[in-house]
Amino acid sequence: MMRNSMWLEIWLSGAKEVKARHWLFIKRLQLTVLFNRRCGVTSLYHRISLKRTTVANVWPTKYGLLFERSSSSHEVPPGPPREPLPTMFSMLHPLDEITPLVCKSGSLFGSSRVHYVVDHAMKIVFLNTDPSVVMTYDTVQGLHSVWALRRVKTEEENVVLKFSEQGGTPQNVATSSSLTAHLRSLSRGDSPVASPFQNYSSIHSQSRSASSPSLHSRSPSISNMAALSRAHSPALGVHSFSGVQRFNLSSHNQSPKRHSISHSPNSNSNGSFLAPETEPIVPELCMDHLWTETITNIREKNSQASKVFITSDLCGQKFLCFLVESQLQLRCVKFQESNDKTQLIFGSVTNIQAKDAAPVEKIDTMLVLESSGNLVLYTGVVRVGKVFIPGLPAPSLTMSNTMPRPSTPLDSVSTPNPLSKLLGSLDEAVLLSPVPELRDSSKLHDSLYNEDCTFQQLGTYIHSIRDPVHNRVTLELSNGSMVRITIPEIATSELVQTCLQAIKFILPKEVAVQMLVKWYSVHSAPGGPSYHSEWNLFVTCLMNMMGYNTDRLAWTRNFDFEGSLSPVIAPKKARPSETGSDDDWEYLLNSDYHQNVESHLLNRSLCLSPLEVSQMKDEDLSQNLSLDSSTLLFTHIPAIFFVLHLVYEELKLNTLMGEGIRSLVELLVQLARDLKLEAYVDHYYRDYPALVRTTGQVCAIDQGQTGFMHHPSFFTSEPPSIYQWVSSCLKGEGMPPYPYLPVICERSRLVVLSIALYILGDESSVSDESSQYLSRISIAPQKSQAEQEENRFSFRHSTSLSSLAEKLVVWMTNVGFALRDLETLPFGIALPIRDAIYHCREQPASDWPEAVCLLIGRQDLSKQACEGNLPKGKSSVTQVLSSDVPSGTETEEEDDGMNDMNQEVMSLIWSEDLRVQDVRRLLQSAHPVRVNVVQYPELSDHEFIEEKENRLLQLCQRTMALPVGRGMFTLFSYHPVPTEPLPIPKLNLTGRAPPRNTTVDLNSGNIDVPPNMTSWASFHNGVAAGLKIAPASQIDSAWIVYNKPKHAELANEYAGFLMALGLNGHLTKLATLNIHDYLTKGHEMTSIGLLLGVSAAKLGTMDMSITRLLSIHIPALLPPTSTELDVPHNVQVAAVVGVGLVYQGTAHRHTAEVLLAEIGRPPGPEMEYCTDRESYSLAAGLALGMVCLGHGSNLIGMSDLNVPEQLYQYMVGGHRRFQAGMHREKHKSPSYQIKEGDTINVDVTCPGATLALAMIYLKTNNRSIADWLRAPDTMYLLDFVKPEFLLLRTLARCLILWDDILPNSKWVDSNVPQIIRENSISLSEIELPCSEDLNLETLSQAHVYIIAGACLSLGFRFAGSENLSAFNCLHKFAKDFMTYLSAPNASVTGPYNLETCLSVVLLSLAMVMAGSGNLKVLQLCRFLHMKTGGEMNYGFHLAHHMALGLLFLGGGRYSLSTSNSSIAALLCALYPHFPAHSTDNRYHLQALRHLYVLAAEPRLLVPVDVDTNTPCYALLEVTYKGTQWYEQTKEELMAPTLLPELHLLKQIKVKGPRYWELLIDLSKGTQHLKSILSKDGVLYVKLRAGQLSYKEDPMGWQSLLAQTVANRNSEARAFKPETISAFTSDPALLSFAEYFCKPTVNMGQKQEILDLFSSVLYECVTQETPEMLPAYIAMDQAVRRLGRREMSETSELWQIKLVLEFFSSRSHQERLQNHPKRGLFMNSEFLPVVKCTIDNTLDQWLQAGGDGCVHAYLNGQPCEESQLSMLACFLVYHSVPAPRHLPSIGLEGNTSFAELLFKFKQLKMPVRALLRLAPLLLGNPQPMLM
């Protein structure tokens, strides 16, 4: 996948940046076109080339690459009979075919034709990806056309292909310009001589030869590889890759036809149809005709566009511009999208005289080089101005005052570092200043530059423009040097940008473009403004355009432009004056600076008299300050004022824009006064009392002219206020929709909708585009939508999200709102959103996207969403190494294959003891064993050595059995490095004898060692090493081959390694070629490993290629006439099991039939099939069971095979049926070795048949089949059954009656027939009861085997469940068998039988406790590990260590599953007959022991602390679904823990109080949890503040909350800021504690603040709301500032008011009732104190003379300046209505408070405020205080 996506990246990245010239390296690519009769494709891969064609050009498109074929000169113009070849091809992926392009052009009569592009005159000159258009040039007509490029639709495909199927009449050929018609004539097989076109004879000769077998066999291979690799490609096209169908890997027969031509009959006889082998080329891309330029009279031949680009003007209108150099013309075509967004509509063409041009994308303009050599800036087709570049020779020599900047040649321009960028690096000519064209402007004087002066006279002039990126272009000068220049942006300050955007949005497009052009000329004049004065410049420019005379307006006149006096602003000052004037002095006296100095103390102490400023001028001015109504924007003043007001409200929602708001207010106040909008002036005064004085300079607007002003429909007389809107919502009052500007006022929209959703509870507010809460502003007059909107929102949607809070949070992340934005919202506005976030943080859903989790502050979830693998940091690796390896020198010998386990997790699971080290000690096979033999005096030295070696041989039986268990222990624990081979620990079969530590070796020749003793042991060792590789590792075919050992003696290990790779799924990556290689070597082990591995990797897929591979090794699956292959017996066994795996659960009839026959395969003549027949029959039985796994009686289509009856016969014996089918020939002559006659040899067939029945009827609870398997209940019948088979029968019966299995010893005993129970001896008795007719030996053997079988079924039923009663029951039986073994009369039963039964019970115990590492089971295994003499052979050791391995499966990360497939795999792996010695495969192939891997599944959940990234403990609550045995129950587990099987669970929850809660709901599906478990089971958790992890604080006594319970009353004082570091890792909180909460010496006044801060900090940490800390402090600061009467703006008071209103709002109160524990996260004591303090401050102000001020305000009289700010605070806080609302209710003459209350009801004024006003209004001088 990676590789393919990289390909795509490389091939498609070109689509945007890479122009064709970067692709020209393909220009020499020989496009070899092949006309092969069979495939008819145009392909890059085939070597048979029809005609070498060069690619003229390659274009990157949105879909892939486009090739243009260059027309060769000797090509004959197409005559009527012959069709031209396509000229354009597309290729959508590197491994795809190249297909011709189709075009669809509209004709004169409106019908459109679809045909291949065959016109040689058509050349592509431009290709754009978005919109996807192509521009072509017709060299014959000399016209440019534009086409839309898109994928082909199927109907068009059919049209193109149909053309090629009609008869070959001339007119048809002429109409269908297709390639396939040409192919058709070839496929009829005309002889080259008879061909009408001689020059194409070569085609025929080659196409004839192409069908010859030699070429045939060679050609498909390459394309096949392409097809195979393409199959993994992410970019499958519409027709992904026809090669797959076209070439069949196995044989070259005709492939299935493609759908597009399926309607043609497959006949060769009728020549008019395509021959069945010819496949047409299916086109992939199509061009739709959009526009062609009009034909003019004079049109030169070579007017092909040399440069084409798309540009848009400042108002977003798009133009396609193409430069025709021969005529020095730039032609611009305007185009736009149609309303339904489906097509592009092209408009008129504008011609601009130009020599060269380039787009400046960033600022929506283009740079045009005129023929005179001037650079001119255009936006769309509007001219902005000439461009002057400092440092280049200026066009006019008079201009000496600019400082030329050195401009360096391009190649030496270094990329400037950020510092030099700040300083305006000299390497680039940064300032590009368009010189304004000022001819039309009356106010402004002529341009300084001489218009016609050109560059030519100076020698160097600009030659061309190239490489535009963003807002930079390169100018190529005539002397060959290049200069990179930057075009200045439209505006640099955010404020100006926003205002311009808003104004542009509201004005008509033509006016907007003019306005922007004018502004740009002013802004970028030479010398340009600096950042600070940009706003002043903007205001001046804007007001000038509205008709103001800014020179005469007091506040704009004092603007300081920092010396850059632009010609627009002060044309007078640009001229040096000889006489001098007083203007500058006046300017100084009027400045703010002068006023500050006058009021300075020093001034007074020096008794300087204030200077008299000549006020006369101002009085002059005030008379005739009127607006000029002829200016550009005069008529639009109200609209502009309104949008700027909305921008002002928007900026109020961003705390970082405070400075910008103050600047904007001044402009708005001026406009509001002039438009006589009292309400707005009052609104601004309440926001910024200090800035807005009640009186000011007014510019008169003539009454006559107001009529010209355009008052838009959206203009409201009441100023929209976002704070007021939110406040009304919180109080539950109705509000009109809030007006908003799309894109510009996004914050306002967000706030309005989130309040509507969260506070008003209207879920539809965010789901619908046009909301009833917002009125969208547009230029078009609005229809009254109120009525229709009301009813549209009358119904509420029901939602899947549980609460409004969730809906709000999810919606906010969808609109792209992040934490960063939340922090810049004012705290009162942000409070409801934070409340919602707080609610979500408590109980999030586990499947939310990452962005949502980040917003609500749950890093644990966001990290889970984006990754999931355990941190493979260096720390954990070094930790592991350091703990095990004492020093570096010994590492070589030390490797025991268990070094890669994850120690960190294992030490958490088993933290109390060192059981893991013990397991490693028991399972390691890399160190020599200790041979402890005492030398008795009578022993000679030689005999002693032999004794020691015999003892070593015994011990080696154990050592060789260890690897299987080790493979289980280290399962999937290692990610190999692709550059190093896998380390396989060596199998050490030497010993060391104490006391001298002498080496004992088996190879000394003193004793007989069985040959090949170690071959299977090393095979198992290889498997164990290979199984360490985790399935998620990145390994490939090459690495697998790279591991192949050099020495032949290691071949067995490699065979095991291959099998392991199959089991963990990596063998599918091994190339077929290599598999073939390995199998031809004929190495038996390699074949076994490979066949089993490949089959396990393709489990249940019915994969054909693997089936073929396996069939070769099974004579029964080969045709009867085939040559007899000499396949080793064990390989046949492996292949048969392989068939079972590949067809698992498919109930494939043929396979089942063959396997059924193979169970009873008779021994053939000679020696074949005579040895080890049992394992073959068993394998066939197991395979048959797998194929029909769990299908029971409903085996479709197999009723005639009588599967169950046949199996029953195999099980109990009887007359062999006549062998049907193709193999009867082979079995006519009987075997010369074994005399079996006509009866079935039950000893051979019974185990396979029994297990096949068990698997076919698995879990079906089929009583009738189960009764066949009941143990015989008479002595006579018992003598007929081998006791061992009773174990299998009992097991099979219990597996069928799955639901009857109960985990208690009573149930186990119930399986034993009565006769056995009554007469079987209890082994502890000394006396043997004598009885004639009962064979005690048979009875006691039957007894132990039946009990073992029942125990084994118990193990299967509760595998991996850690079921306590099952464990106790099995543990009891294991103990019993251990005591029987040492009982005096164990010999009656036979120690071998008892050992077998004990091993079986131990394995069952390990299955139940798989992965849990249970201590009691470990003790049993350890005890049996130490027993090495007597009956203990290789097989028992194998069983015991497998049990140990299962107990610690995958290091505790894996457990067993009880799915059907797992049970089948476990039956193969734990087959209860163990090998007698290490080479014994007679009854059961040893390799099958490893199939347990298919039953293992990862079930360990490891909580990882998201902050420290280390595994930790966490409490889980697991809820089980109800079943027939128990109700729905909950269980608490301490993770890391193994989860129960997922299908049993309903949900998993991480429980508090230490960690944030987290719920994984499994009722929606287990996929999410499965993916977590498969990625090492990492579940990220987040510790709550004030809590410690379980490791540091097991009992929970040290947490922050626990400490404060003891001394409740003095919470804050008990909290020491120093201790905070233990409870939070948030750096902001830590430094706050450090700097603001630590007491210092002589605090005095500050102590109280310190206490406040400490308690606030405590509150934030314990309530988990650190984000509220800034809000607390801001509120505290605001209250203090109000107390000192220093409030210059009231926004903070507004925020406090909103906070108070939120907490008293109805929705919040309701939430508190529903969830008493959640919510309220501002201290309940803090808010009343704040409220009280504010009330007191304002009441004191009223008493101290504020009442007069309020009275004056209400009566509309001016009041004194000093009181203004306090008055504003009073008005805002008490929401006093504006005076204009009061007259309507009649203020005077009220007598009682009740009357007032009634009158003020409609003004929605709170009662508290009315109480304050009552004294004023009732004429009572004494204010009434609450």
mmCIF file of N, CA, C and O in Angstrom, residues 1211-1213 1242-1243 1246 1250 1268-1290 1337-1339 1341-1342 1345-1346:
data_model
loop_
_atom_site.group_PDB
_atom_site.id
_atom_site.type_symbol
_atom_site.label_atom_id
_atom_site.label_comp_id
_atom_site.label_asym_id
_atom_site.label_seq_id
_atom_site.Cartn_x
_atom_site.Cartn_y
_atom_site.Cartn_z
ATOM 1 N N MET A 1211 -16.037 -46.087 13.069
ATOM 2 C CA MET A 1211 -15.771 -45.995 14.496
ATOM 3 C C MET A 1211 -15.984 -47.343 15.182
ATOM 4 O O MET A 1211 -15.222 -47.730 16.061
ATOM 5 N N VAL A 1212 -17.026 -48.084 14.768
ATOM 6 C CA VAL A 1212 -17.322 -49.326 15.490
ATOM 7 C C VAL A 1212 -16.913 -50.561 14.690
ATOM 8 O O VAL A 1212 -16.931 -51.662 15.218
ATOM 9 N N GLY A 1213 -16.546 -50.375 13.414
ATOM 10 C CA GLY A 1213 -16.091 -51.523 12.645
ATOM 11 C C GLY A 1213 -17.214 -52.120 11.814
ATOM 12 O O GLY A 1213 -18.332 -51.618 11.782
ATOM 13 N N VAL A 1242 -10.623 -51.007 12.843
ATOM 14 C CA VAL A 1242 -11.096 -49.931 13.722
ATOM 15 C C VAL A 1242 -9.931 -49.231 14.397
ATOM 16 O O VAL A 1242 -9.959 -48.023 14.635
ATOM 17 N N ASP A 1243 -8.894 -49.971 14.735
ATOM 18 C CA ASP A 1243 -7.759 -49.344 15.426
ATOM 19 C C ASP A 1243 -7.202 -48.185 14.614
ATOM 20 O O ASP A 1243 -6.680 -47.229 15.153
ATOM 21 N N CYS A 1246 -10.876 -45.470 13.877
ATOM 22 C CA CYS A 1246 -11.755 -44.952 14.922
ATOM 23 C C CYS A 1246 -11.446 -43.515 15.357
ATOM 24 O O CYS A 1246 -12.345 -42.689 15.397
ATOM 25 N N THR A 1250 -14.208 -40.596 14.979
ATOM 26 C CA THR A 1250 -14.832 -40.045 16.192
ATOM 27 C C THR A 1250 -14.720 -38.523 16.204
ATOM 28 O O THR A 1250 -15.697 -37.804 16.437
ATOM 29 N N TRP A 1268 -24.675 -42.423 19.895
ATOM 30 C CA TRP A 1268 -23.736 -43.374 19.273
ATOM 31 C C TRP A 1268 -22.418 -43.376 20.030
ATOM 32 O O TRP A 1268 -21.676 -44.344 20.002
ATOM 33 N N LEU A 1269 -22.106 -42.222 20.641
ATOM 34 C CA LEU A 1269 -20.779 -42.059 21.225
ATOM 35 C C LEU A 1269 -20.775 -42.395 22.718
ATOM 36 O O LEU A 1269 -19.765 -42.218 23.386
ATOM 37 N N ARG A 1270 -21.906 -42.832 23.255
ATOM 38 C CA ARG A 1270 -21.956 -43.141 24.686
ATOM 39 C C ARG A 1270 -21.031 -44.333 24.962
ATOM 40 O O ARG A 1270 -20.912 -45.236 24.142
ATOM 41 N N ALA A 1271 -20.377 -44.325 26.124
ATOM 42 C CA ALA A 1271 -19.479 -45.438 26.466
ATOM 43 C C ALA A 1271 -20.322 -46.702 26.657
ATOM 44 O O ALA A 1271 -21.429 -46.624 27.190
ATOM 45 N N PRO A 1272 -19.787 -47.842 26.224
ATOM 46 C CA PRO A 1272 -20.566 -49.105 26.348
ATOM 47 C C PRO A 1272 -20.854 -49.386 27.825
ATOM 48 O O PRO A 1272 -20.014 -49.109 28.687
ATOM 49 N N ASP A 1273 -22.035 -49.968 28.114
ATOM 50 C CA ASP A 1273 -22.330 -50.195 29.531
ATOM 51 C C ASP A 1273 -22.433 -51.676 29.880
ATOM 52 O O ASP A 1273 -23.046 -52.041 30.861
ATOM 53 N N THR A 1274 -21.816 -52.540 29.056
ATOM 54 C CA THR A 1274 -21.704 -53.947 29.480
ATOM 55 C C THR A 1274 -20.256 -54.364 29.351
ATOM 56 O O THR A 1274 -19.517 -53.840 28.506
ATOM 57 N N MET A 1275 -19.885 -55.299 30.153
ATOM 58 C CA MET A 1275 -18.496 -55.764 30.160
ATOM 59 C C MET A 1275 -18.123 -56.317 28.784
ATOM 60 O O MET A 1275 -17.025 -56.099 28.291
ATOM 61 N N TYR A 1276 -19.085 -57.010 28.157
ATOM 62 C CA TYR A 1276 -18.809 -57.639 26.868
ATOM 63 C C TYR A 1276 -18.424 -56.577 25.837
ATOM 64 O O TYR A 1276 -17.420 -56.697 25.140
ATOM 65 N N LEU A 1277 -19.244 -55.519 25.779
ATOM 66 C CA LEU A 1277 -18.969 -54.482 24.787
ATOM 67 C C LEU A 1277 -17.696 -53.721 25.125
ATOM 68 O O LEU A 1277 -16.973 -53.266 24.243
ATOM 69 N N LEU A 1278 -17.433 -53.562 26.434
ATOM 70 C CA LEU A 1278 -16.250 -52.790 26.823
ATOM 71 C C LEU A 1278 -14.995 -53.451 26.290
ATOM 72 O O LEU A 1278 -14.015 -52.792 25.969
ATOM 73 N N ASP A 1279 -15.021 -54.788 26.202
ATOM 74 C CA ASP A 1279 -13.818 -55.472 25.739
ATOM 75 C C ASP A 1279 -13.520 -55.173 24.278
ATOM 76 O O ASP A 1279 -12.428 -55.440 23.803
ATOM 77 N N PHE A 1280 -14.529 -54.660 23.565
ATOM 78 C CA PHE A 1280 -14.296 -54.409 22.145
ATOM 79 C C PHE A 1280 -13.682 -53.040 21.867
ATOM 80 O O PHE A 1280 -13.323 -52.759 20.738
ATOM 81 N N VAL A 1281 -13.660 -52.190 22.874
ATOM 82 C CA VAL A 1281 -13.199 -50.812 22.598
ATOM 83 C C VAL A 1281 -11.892 -50.560 23.334
ATOM 84 O O VAL A 1281 -11.778 -50.854 24.525
ATOM 85 N N LYS A 1282 -10.939 -50.047 22.604
ATOM 86 C CA LYS A 1282 -9.689 -49.662 23.245
ATOM 87 C C LYS A 1282 -10.007 -48.595 24.307
ATOM 88 O O LYS A 1282 -10.716 -47.623 24.002
ATOM 89 N N PRO A 1283 -9.500 -48.717 25.515
ATOM 90 C CA PRO A 1283 -9.802 -47.692 26.530
ATOM 91 C C PRO A 1283 -9.452 -46.273 26.046
ATOM 92 O O PRO A 1283 -10.182 -45.329 26.320
ATOM 93 N N GLU A 1284 -8.370 -46.176 25.276
ATOM 94 C CA GLU A 1284 -7.990 -44.847 24.776
ATOM 95 C C GLU A 1284 -9.114 -44.223 23.945
ATOM 96 O O GLU A 1284 -9.335 -43.023 23.977
ATOM 97 N N PHE A 1285 -9.822 -45.092 23.167
ATOM 98 C CA PHE A 1285 -10.857 -44.530 22.295
ATOM 99 C C PHE A 1285 -12.048 -44.047 23.101
ATOM 100 O O PHE A 1285 -12.824 -43.225 22.647
ATOM 101 N N LEU A 1286 -12.193 -44.614 24.323
ATOM 102 C CA LEU A 1286 -13.284 -44.125 25.172
ATOM 103 C C LEU A 1286 -13.067 -42.656 25.517
ATOM 104 O O LEU A 1286 -14.018 -41.893 25.652
ATOM 105 N N LEU A 1287 -11.807 -42.288 25.680
ATOM 106 C CA LEU A 1287 -11.505 -40.864 25.941
ATOM 107 C C LEU A 1287 -12.040 -40.023 24.783
ATOM 108 O O LEU A 1287 -12.754 -39.036 24.986
ATOM 109 N N LEU A 1288 -11.733 -40.432 23.554
ATOM 110 C CA LEU A 1288 -12.157 -39.653 22.389
ATOM 111 C C LEU A 1288 -13.669 -39.628 22.263
ATOM 112 O O LEU A 1288 -14.279 -38.608 21.943
ATOM 113 N N ARG A 1289 -14.306 -40.806 22.544
ATOM 114 C CA ARG A 1289 -15.769 -40.855 22.394
ATOM 115 C C ARG A 1289 -16.436 -39.932 23.409
ATOM 116 O O ARG A 1289 -17.379 -39.205 23.078
ATOM 117 N N THR A 1290 -15.935 -39.991 24.642
ATOM 118 C CA THR A 1290 -16.534 -39.131 25.671
ATOM 119 C C THR A 1290 -16.362 -37.662 25.284
ATOM 120 O O THR A 1290 -17.289 -36.860 25.368
ATOM 121 N N GLU A 1337 -8.797 -54.764 35.058
ATOM 122 C CA GLU A 1337 -7.867 -53.883 34.337
ATOM 123 C C GLU A 1337 -8.644 -53.052 33.315
ATOM 124 O O GLU A 1337 -8.519 -51.834 33.248
ATOM 125 N N THR A 1338 -9.485 -53.721 32.538
ATOM 126 C CA THR A 1338 -10.278 -53.003 31.528
ATOM 127 C C THR A 1338 -11.138 -51.936 32.191
ATOM 128 O O THR A 1338 -11.217 -50.796 31.742
ATOM 129 N N LEU A 1339 -11.799 -52.349 33.293
ATOM 130 C CA LEU A 1339 -12.700 -51.396 33.938
ATOM 131 C C LEU A 1339 -11.965 -50.154 34.432
ATOM 132 O O LEU A 1339 -12.400 -49.030 34.209
ATOM 133 N N GLN A 1341 -9.084 -48.964 33.524
ATOM 134 C CA GLN A 1341 -8.560 -48.149 32.413
ATOM 135 C C GLN A 1341 -9.701 -47.354 31.758
ATOM 136 O O GLN A 1341 -9.563 -46.159 31.488
ATOM 137 N N ALA A 1342 -10.836 -48.039 31.551
ATOM 138 C CA ALA A 1342 -11.975 -47.328 30.954
ATOM 139 C C ALA A 1342 -12.377 -46.156 31.850
ATOM 140 O O ALA A 1342 -12.648 -45.049 31.373
ATOM 141 N N TYR A 1345 -9.921 -43.164 31.574
ATOM 142 C CA TYR A 1345 -9.961 -42.512 30.259
ATOM 143 C C TYR A 1345 -11.260 -41.730 30.067
ATOM 144 O O TYR A 1345 -11.277 -40.645 29.488
ATOM 145 N N ILE A 1346 -12.375 -42.296 30.561
ATOM 146 C CA ILE A 1346 -13.650 -41.574 30.403
ATOM 147 C C ILE A 1346 -13.597 -40.278 31.208
ATOM 148 O O ILE A 1346 -14.012 -39.212 30.741
#
